[in-house]
Short mmCIF file of C-alpha atoms in Angstrom, two decimals:
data_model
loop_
_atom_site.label_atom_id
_atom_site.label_comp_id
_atom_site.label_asym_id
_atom_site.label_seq_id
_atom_site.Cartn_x
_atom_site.Cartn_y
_atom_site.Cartn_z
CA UNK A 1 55.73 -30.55 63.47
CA UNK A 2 53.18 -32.81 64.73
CA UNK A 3 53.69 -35.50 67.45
CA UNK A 4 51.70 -38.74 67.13
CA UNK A 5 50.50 -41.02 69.75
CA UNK A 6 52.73 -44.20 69.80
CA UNK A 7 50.59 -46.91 68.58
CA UNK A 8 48.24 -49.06 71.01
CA UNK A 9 47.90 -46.15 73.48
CA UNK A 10 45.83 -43.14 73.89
CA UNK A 11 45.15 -40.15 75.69
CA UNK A 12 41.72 -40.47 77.76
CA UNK A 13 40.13 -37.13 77.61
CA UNK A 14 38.37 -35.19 80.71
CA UNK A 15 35.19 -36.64 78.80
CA UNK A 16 35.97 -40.02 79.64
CA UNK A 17 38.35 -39.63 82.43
CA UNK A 18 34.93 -39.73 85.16
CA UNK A 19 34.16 -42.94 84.20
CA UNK A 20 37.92 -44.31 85.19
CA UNK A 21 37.32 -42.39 88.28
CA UNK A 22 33.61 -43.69 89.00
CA UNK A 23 35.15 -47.57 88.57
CA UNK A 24 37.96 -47.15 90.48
CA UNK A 25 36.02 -45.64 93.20
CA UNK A 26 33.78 -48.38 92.83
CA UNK A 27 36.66 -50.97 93.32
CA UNK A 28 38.54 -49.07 96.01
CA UNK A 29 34.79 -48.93 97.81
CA UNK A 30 34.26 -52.79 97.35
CA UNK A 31 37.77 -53.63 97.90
CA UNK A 32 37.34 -52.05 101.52
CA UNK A 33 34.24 -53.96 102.54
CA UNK A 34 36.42 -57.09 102.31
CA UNK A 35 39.30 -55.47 104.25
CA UNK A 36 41.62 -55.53 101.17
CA UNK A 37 44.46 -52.95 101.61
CA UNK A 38 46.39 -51.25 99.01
CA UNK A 39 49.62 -51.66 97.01
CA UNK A 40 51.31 -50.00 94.65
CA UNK A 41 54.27 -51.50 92.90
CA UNK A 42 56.70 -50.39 90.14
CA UNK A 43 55.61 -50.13 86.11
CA UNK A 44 59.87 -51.39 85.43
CA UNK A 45 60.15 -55.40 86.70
CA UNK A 46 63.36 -57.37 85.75
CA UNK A 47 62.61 -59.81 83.01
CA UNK A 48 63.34 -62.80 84.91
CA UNK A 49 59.97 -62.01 86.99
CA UNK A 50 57.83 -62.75 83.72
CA UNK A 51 59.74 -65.22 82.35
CA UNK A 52 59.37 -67.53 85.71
CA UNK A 53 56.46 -66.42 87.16
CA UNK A 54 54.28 -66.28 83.70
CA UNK A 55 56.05 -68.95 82.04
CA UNK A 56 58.16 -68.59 79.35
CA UNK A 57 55.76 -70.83 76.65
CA UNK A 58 52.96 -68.67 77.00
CA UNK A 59 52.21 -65.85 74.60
CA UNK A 60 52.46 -62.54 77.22
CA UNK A 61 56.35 -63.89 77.92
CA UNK A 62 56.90 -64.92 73.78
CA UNK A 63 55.06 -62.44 72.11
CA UNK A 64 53.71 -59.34 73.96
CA UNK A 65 56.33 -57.92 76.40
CA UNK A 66 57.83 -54.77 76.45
CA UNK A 67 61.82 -55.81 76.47
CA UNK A 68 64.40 -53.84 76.77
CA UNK A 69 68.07 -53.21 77.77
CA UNK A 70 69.01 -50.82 80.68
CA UNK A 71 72.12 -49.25 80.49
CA UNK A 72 74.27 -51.68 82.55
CA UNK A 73 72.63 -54.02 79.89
CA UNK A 74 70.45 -55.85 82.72
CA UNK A 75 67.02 -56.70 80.65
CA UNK A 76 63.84 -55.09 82.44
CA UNK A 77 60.17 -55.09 81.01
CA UNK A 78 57.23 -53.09 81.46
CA UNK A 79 55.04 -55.20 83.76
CA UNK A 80 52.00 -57.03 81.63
CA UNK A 81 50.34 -58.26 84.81
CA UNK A 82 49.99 -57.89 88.35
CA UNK A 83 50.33 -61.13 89.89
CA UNK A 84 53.81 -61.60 89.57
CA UNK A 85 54.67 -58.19 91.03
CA UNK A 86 52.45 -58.32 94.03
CA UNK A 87 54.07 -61.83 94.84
CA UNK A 88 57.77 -60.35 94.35
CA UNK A 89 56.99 -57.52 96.60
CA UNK A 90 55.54 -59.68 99.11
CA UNK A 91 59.05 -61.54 99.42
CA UNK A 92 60.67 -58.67 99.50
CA UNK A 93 59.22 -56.91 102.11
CA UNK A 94 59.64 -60.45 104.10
CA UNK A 95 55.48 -60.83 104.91
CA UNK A 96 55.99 -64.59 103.87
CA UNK A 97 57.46 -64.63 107.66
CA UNK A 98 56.65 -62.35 109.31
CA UNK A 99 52.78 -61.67 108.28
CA UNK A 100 52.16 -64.52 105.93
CA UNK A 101 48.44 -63.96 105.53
CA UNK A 102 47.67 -60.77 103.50
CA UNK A 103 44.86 -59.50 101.02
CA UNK A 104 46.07 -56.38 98.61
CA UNK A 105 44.29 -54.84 95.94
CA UNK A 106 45.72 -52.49 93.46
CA UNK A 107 45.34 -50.80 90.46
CA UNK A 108 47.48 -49.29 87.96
CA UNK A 109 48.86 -49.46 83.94
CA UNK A 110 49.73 -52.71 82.37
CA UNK A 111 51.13 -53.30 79.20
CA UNK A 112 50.77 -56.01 76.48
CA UNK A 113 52.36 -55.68 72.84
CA UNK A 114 49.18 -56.75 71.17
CA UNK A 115 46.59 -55.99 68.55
CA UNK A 116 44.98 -52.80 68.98
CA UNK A 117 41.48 -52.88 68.95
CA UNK A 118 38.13 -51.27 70.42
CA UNK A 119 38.45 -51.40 74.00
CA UNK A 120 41.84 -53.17 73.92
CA UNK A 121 45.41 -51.04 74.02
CA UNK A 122 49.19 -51.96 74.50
CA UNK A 123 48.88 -49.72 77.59
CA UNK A 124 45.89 -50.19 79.63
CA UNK A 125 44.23 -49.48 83.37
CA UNK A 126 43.75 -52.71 85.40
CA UNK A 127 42.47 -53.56 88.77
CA UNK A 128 43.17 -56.11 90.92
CA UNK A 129 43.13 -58.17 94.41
CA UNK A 130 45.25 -60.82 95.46
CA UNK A 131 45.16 -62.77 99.24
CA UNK A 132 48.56 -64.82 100.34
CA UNK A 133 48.65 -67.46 103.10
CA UNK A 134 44.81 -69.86 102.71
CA UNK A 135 44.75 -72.69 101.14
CA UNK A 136 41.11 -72.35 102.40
CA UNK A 137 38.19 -72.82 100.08
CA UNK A 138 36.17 -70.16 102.20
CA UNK A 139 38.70 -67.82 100.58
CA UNK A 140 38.13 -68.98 96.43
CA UNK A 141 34.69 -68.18 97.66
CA UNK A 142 35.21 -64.64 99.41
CA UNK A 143 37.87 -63.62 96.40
CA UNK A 144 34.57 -65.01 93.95
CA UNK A 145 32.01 -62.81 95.51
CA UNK A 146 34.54 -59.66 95.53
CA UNK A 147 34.78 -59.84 92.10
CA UNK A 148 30.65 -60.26 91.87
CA UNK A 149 30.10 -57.68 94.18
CA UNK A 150 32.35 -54.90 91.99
CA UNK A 151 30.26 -55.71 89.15
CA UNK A 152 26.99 -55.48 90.60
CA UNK A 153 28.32 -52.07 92.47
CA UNK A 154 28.73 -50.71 88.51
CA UNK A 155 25.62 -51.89 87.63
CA UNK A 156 26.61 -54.39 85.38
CA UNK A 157 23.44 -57.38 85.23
CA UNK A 158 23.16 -60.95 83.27
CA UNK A 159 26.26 -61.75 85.52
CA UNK A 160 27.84 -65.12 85.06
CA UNK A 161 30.38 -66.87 86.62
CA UNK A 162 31.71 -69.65 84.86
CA UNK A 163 34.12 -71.97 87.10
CA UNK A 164 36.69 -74.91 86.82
CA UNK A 165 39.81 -76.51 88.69
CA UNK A 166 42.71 -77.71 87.16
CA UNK A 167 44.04 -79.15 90.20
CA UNK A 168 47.61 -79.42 91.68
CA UNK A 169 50.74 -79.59 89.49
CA UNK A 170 50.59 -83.56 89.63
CA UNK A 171 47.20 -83.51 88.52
CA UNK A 172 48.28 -80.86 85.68
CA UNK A 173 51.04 -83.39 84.58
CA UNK A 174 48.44 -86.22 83.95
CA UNK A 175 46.36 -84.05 82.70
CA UNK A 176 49.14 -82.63 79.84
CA UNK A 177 49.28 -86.43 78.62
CA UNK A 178 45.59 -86.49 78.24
CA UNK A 179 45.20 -83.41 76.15
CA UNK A 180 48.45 -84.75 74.61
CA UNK A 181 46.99 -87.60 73.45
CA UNK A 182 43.57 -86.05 72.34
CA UNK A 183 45.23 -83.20 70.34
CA UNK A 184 48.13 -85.15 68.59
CA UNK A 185 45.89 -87.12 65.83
CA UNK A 186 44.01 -83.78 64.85
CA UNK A 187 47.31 -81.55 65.58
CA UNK A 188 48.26 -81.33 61.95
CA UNK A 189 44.72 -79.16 61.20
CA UNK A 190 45.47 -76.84 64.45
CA UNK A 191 47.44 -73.46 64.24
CA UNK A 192 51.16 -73.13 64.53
CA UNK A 193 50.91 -71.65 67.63
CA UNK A 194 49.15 -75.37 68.91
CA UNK A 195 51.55 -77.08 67.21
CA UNK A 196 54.32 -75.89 69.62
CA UNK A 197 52.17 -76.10 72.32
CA UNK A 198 51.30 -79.76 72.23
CA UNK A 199 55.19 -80.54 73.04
CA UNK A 200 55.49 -77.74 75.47
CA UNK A 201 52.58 -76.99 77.45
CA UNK A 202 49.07 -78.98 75.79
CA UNK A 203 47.34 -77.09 78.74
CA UNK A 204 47.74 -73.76 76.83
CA UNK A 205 45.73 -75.15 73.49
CA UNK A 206 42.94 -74.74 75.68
CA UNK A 207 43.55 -71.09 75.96
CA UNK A 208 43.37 -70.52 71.95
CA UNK A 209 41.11 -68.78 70.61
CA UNK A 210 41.94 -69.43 66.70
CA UNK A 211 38.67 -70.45 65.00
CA UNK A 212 40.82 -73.55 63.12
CA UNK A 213 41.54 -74.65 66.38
CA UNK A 214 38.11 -74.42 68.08
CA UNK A 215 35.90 -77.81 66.98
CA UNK A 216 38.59 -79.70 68.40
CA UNK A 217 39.26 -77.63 71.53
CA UNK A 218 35.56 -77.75 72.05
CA UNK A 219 36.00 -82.17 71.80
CA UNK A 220 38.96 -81.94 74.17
CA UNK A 221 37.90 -83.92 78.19
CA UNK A 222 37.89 -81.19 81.17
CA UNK A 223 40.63 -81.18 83.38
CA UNK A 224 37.77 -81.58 86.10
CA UNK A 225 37.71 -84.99 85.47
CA UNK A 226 40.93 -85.56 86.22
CA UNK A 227 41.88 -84.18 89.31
CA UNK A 228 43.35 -86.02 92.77
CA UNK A 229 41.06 -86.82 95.55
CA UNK A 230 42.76 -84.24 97.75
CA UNK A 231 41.71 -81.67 95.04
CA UNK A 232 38.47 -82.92 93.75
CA UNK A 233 37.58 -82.17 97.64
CA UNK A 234 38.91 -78.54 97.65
CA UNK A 235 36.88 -77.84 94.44
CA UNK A 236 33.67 -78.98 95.95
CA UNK A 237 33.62 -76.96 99.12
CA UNK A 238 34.26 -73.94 96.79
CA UNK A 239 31.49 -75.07 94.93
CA UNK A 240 29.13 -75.65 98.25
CA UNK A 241 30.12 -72.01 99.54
CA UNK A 242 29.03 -70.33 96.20
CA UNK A 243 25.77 -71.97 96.61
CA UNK A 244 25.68 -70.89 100.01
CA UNK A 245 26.23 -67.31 98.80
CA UNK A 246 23.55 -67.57 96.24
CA UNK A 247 26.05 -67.10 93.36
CA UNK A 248 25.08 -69.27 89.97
CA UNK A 249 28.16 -70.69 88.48
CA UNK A 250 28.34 -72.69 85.23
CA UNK A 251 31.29 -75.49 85.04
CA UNK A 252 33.40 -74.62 82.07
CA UNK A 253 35.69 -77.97 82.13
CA UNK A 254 38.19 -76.38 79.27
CA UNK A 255 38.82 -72.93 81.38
CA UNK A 256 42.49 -72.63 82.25
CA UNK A 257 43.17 -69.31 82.31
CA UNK A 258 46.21 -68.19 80.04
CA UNK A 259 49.18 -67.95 82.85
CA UNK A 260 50.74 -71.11 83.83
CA UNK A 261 51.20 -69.73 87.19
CA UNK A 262 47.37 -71.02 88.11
CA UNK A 263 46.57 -74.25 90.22
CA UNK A 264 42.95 -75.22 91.28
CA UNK A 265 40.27 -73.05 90.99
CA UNK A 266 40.25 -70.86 87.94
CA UNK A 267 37.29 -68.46 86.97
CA UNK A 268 35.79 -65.43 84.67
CA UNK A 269 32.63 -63.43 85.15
CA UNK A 270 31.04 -62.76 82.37
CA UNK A 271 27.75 -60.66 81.44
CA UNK A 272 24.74 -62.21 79.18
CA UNK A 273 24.70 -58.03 78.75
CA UNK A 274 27.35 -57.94 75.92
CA UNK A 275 27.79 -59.85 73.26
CA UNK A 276 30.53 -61.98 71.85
CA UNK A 277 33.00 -60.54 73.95
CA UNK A 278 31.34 -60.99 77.20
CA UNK A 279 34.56 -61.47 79.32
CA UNK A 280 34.68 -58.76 82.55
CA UNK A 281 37.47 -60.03 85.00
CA UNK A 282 38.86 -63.85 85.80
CA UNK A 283 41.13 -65.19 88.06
CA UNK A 284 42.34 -67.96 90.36
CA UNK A 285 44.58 -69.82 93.02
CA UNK A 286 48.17 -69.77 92.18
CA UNK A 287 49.71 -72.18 95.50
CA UNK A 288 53.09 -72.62 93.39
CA UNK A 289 53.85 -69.18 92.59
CA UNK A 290 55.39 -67.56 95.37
CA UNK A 291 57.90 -71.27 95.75
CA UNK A 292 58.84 -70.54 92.14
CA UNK A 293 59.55 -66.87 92.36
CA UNK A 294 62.28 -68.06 95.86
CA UNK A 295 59.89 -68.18 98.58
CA UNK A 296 58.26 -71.22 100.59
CA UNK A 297 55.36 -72.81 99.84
CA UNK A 298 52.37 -70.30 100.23
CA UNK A 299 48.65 -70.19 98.45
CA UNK A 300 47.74 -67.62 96.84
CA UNK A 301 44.99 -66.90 94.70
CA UNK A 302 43.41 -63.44 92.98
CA UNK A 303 41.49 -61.90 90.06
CA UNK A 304 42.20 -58.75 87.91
CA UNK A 305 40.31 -57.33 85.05
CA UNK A 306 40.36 -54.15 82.84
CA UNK A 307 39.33 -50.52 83.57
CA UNK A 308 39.33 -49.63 79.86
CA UNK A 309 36.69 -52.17 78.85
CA UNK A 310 34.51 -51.13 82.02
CA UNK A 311 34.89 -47.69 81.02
CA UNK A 312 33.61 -48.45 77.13
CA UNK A 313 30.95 -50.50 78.70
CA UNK A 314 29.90 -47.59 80.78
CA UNK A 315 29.99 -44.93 77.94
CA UNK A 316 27.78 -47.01 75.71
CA UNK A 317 24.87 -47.27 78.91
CA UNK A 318 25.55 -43.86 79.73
CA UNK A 319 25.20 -42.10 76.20
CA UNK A 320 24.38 -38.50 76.38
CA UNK A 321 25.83 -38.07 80.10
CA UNK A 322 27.36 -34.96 80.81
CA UNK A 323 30.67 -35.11 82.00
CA UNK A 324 30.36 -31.97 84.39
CA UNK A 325 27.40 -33.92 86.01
CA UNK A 326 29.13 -32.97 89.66
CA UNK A 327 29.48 -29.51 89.27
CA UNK A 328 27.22 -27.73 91.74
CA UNK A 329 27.29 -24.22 90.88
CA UNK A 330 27.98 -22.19 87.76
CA UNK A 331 28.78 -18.49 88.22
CA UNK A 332 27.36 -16.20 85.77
CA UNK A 333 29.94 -13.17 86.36
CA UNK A 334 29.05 -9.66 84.53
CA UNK A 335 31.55 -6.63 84.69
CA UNK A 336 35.52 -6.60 86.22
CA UNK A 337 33.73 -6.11 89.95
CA UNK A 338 31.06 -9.21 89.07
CA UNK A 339 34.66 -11.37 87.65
CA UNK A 340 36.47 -10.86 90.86
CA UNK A 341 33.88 -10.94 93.27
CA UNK A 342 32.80 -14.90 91.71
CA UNK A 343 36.71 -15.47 91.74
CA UNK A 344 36.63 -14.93 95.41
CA UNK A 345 33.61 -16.28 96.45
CA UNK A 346 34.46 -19.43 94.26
CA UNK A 347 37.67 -20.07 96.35
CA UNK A 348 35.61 -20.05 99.40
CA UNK A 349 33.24 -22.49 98.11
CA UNK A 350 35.52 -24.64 97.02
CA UNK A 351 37.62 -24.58 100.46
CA UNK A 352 34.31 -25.86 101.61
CA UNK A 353 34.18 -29.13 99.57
CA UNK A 354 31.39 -27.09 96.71
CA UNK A 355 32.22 -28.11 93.18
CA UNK A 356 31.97 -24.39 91.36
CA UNK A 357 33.19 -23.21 87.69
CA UNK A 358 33.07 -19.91 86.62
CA UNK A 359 33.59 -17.77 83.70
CA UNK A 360 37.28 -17.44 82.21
CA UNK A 361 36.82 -15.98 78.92
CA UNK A 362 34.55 -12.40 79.40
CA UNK A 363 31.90 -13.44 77.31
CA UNK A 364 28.04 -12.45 77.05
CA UNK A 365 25.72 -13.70 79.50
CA UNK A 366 23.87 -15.74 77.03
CA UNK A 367 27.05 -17.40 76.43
CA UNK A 368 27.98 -18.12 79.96
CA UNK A 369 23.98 -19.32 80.24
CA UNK A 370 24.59 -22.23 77.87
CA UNK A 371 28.29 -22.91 79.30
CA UNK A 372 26.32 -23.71 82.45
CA UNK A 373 23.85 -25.77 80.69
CA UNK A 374 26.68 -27.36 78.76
CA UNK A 375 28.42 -28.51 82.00
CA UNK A 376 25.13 -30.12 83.53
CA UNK A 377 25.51 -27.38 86.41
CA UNK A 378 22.79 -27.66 89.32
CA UNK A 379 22.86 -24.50 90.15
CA UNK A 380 23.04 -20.96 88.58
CA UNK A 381 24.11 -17.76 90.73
CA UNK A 382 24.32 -14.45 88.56
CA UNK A 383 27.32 -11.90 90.00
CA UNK A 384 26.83 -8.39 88.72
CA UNK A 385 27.46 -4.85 90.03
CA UNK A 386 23.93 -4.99 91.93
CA UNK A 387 24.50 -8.61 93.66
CA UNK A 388 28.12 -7.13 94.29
CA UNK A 389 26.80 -3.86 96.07
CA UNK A 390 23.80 -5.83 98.07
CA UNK A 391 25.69 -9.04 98.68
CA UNK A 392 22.45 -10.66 98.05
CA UNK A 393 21.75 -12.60 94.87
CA UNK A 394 18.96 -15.05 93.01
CA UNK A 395 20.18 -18.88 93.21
CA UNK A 396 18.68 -20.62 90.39
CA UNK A 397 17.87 -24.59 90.39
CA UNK A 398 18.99 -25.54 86.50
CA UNK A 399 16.72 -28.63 86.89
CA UNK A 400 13.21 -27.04 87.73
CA UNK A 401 14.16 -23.09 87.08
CA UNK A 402 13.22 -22.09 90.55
CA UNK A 403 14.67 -19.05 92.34
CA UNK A 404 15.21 -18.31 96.02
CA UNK A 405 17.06 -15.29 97.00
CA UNK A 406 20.43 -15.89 99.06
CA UNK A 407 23.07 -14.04 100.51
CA UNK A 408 25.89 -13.72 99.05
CA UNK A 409 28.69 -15.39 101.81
CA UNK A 410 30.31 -18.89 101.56
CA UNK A 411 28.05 -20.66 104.96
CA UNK A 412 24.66 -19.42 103.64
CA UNK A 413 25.63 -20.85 99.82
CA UNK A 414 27.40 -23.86 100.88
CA UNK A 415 23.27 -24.22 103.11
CA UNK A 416 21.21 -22.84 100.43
CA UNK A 417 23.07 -25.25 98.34
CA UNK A 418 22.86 -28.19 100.37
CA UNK A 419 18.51 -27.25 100.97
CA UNK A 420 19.29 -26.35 104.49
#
């Protein structure tokens, strides 16, 4: 009997595993340098999180949730986003009075009942920040260049950053009638999905991406253009502190983000790098979110994007990489006394922060020669019954095939190793 994988997920191999592991230590890195701290909150959210903090018109809440029953018959979902979570365990944990300012990263599994597709699964690795308690633009800017920063730390050029507001929720009301009155004449061409929009939330029409729907998305006025003095202001100090940073921004006036929880600034960074589907992270201010979720009024505002995609992105730059690129030392072991003598030393080395792999199968030398070559070792030490009996041995640099004679204890390796 064979088991298959449930559909939209998979199983990331050791082969790609390093690259989830050299982006989150990337993020964790960056995250630091801005004095973001950690938090980790629970995959299982009740429903009623989603469904008022997302918005029950948009598509996550009505089309891509995980839903289910527990067995008291309460109904709990598999989280699809971060956002929501971080804001319920900040009320929770009472911050909103007694440490109302806070900046949190995290990272974790989401999950979205959606197409499969390359680079896209129903359960996937995202990363995040999000900072409570500043209306300030100084921190749309900060949160901005975070999000740069973790880019350029992967390596990732042709940045982009394209940028809009959509202002406070009066401005978001006027706004509806606008796009309300733009979209009704041409409505009857548009996709079902627009069609219920334009009564419940015009806003979101913005956010399709069905080509039928497109030509007159792409006619549609920017919500820009209609936003209150009080906002209009906030958006142009963000604006003045991105130049001041030396970050190029584009102003995308139909960018709204797909969550109704967003207010204000909204943004994506994308890269020139990749194509149609350029799209690496986006984000924004959400000021109404933690008053709608039972708190008081507090700003809030963060980004998240996918590990998965970064991880694709990464494999297709880095073809031909070895995954055992970190291992520092292959032992070549020959005979029972060569096997447990590179068992032992091997457990010293690693107590000593050396990464070392050894033979585990008894096979030929030749074999254990191209097992080291296989694993992109750096170095090559050869254990038989005359390195045993001298404790002395030939270290051998994989890279340029030179040999210097060591001995054969755990603090002259872990120097020879190090070229002290």
């Amino acid at each position: 009997m064979s088991y298959e994988l449930v559909r939209g997920t998979r199983d990331i191999l050791p082969e790609e595993a390093h690259r989830f592991r050299r982006i989150e230590a990337a993020f964790r890195a960056v995250a630091a340098r801005y004095n973001y701290r950690e938090i980790r909150f629970p995959v299982l959210e009740h429903t009623e999180l989603f469904d008022r903090g997302i918005g029950e018109a948009t598509e996550i809440v009505t089309k891509q949730m995980f839903t289910f029953p527990d067995q008291k018959g309460r109904s709990l979902s598999l989280r699809p986003e971060g956002t929501a979570s971080a804001v319920r365990a900040y009320l929770n944990a009472g911050l909103h009075v007694n440490d109302p300012f806070q900046k949190w990263f995290y990272l974790g599994p989401m999950f979205r009942y959606e197409k499969p597709q390359k680079g896209r699964y129903r359960q996937f690795e995202q990363y995040g920040v999000e900072v409570f308690g500043s209306l300030e633009p100084v921190v749309d800017a900060e949160v901005i260049a975070c999000a740069w920063t973790l880019m350029s730390e992967l390596g990732l050029g042709g940045l982009r950053l394209k940028l809009n507001s959509i202002g406070c929720p009066v401005d978001r009301a006027r706004f509806n009638e606008v796009l309300r009155a733009h979209f009704t004449p041409s409505i009857g061409s548009m996709c079902a999905d627009c069609k219920r929009r334009l009564d419940e939330n015009p806003l979101r029409i913005l956010d399709c991406k069905e080509p039928v729907c497109q030509p007159y998305i792409a006619e549609a006025p920017g919500s820009a253009d209609h936003l209150c003095r009080e906002c209009a202001d906030h958006f142009g100090h963000v604006r003045t502190l991105l130049d001041r940073l030396e970050l190029a921004y584009e102003i995308d006036p139909r960018l709204v983000r797909g969550l109704d929880y967003y207010t204000l600034t909204v943004f994506e960074l994308v890269s020139e790098e990749l194509g149609a589907q350029d799209s690496l992270l986006g984000g924004g201010r959400y000021d109404g979110l933690v008053e709608t979720l039972g708190g008081p009024s507090t700003p809030g505002i963060g980004f998240a994007g996918g590990i998965d995609r970064l991880a694709l992105i990464l494999q297709e730059r880095e073809a031909g990489e070895s995954a055992g690129a970190d291992l520092d030392l292959y032992l070549a072991a020959l005979g029972d006394e060569g096997r447990a003598f590179a068992l032992q030393l091997a457990d010293g080395l690693r107590r000593r922060g050396v990464c070392v792999d050894l033979d585990h199968r008894n096979r030929k030398f030749s074999k254990q020669m191209s097992e080291a070559n296989r694993l992109g070792a750096r170095h090559l030490l050869v254990l038989g019954d005359d390195e045993v009996a001298s404790e002395r041995g030939k270290l051998k640099e994989m890279a340029t095939g030179e040999e210097r004679e060591v001995d054969l204890a755990v603090d002259p390796l872990v120097a020879a190793l190090k070229g002290t």
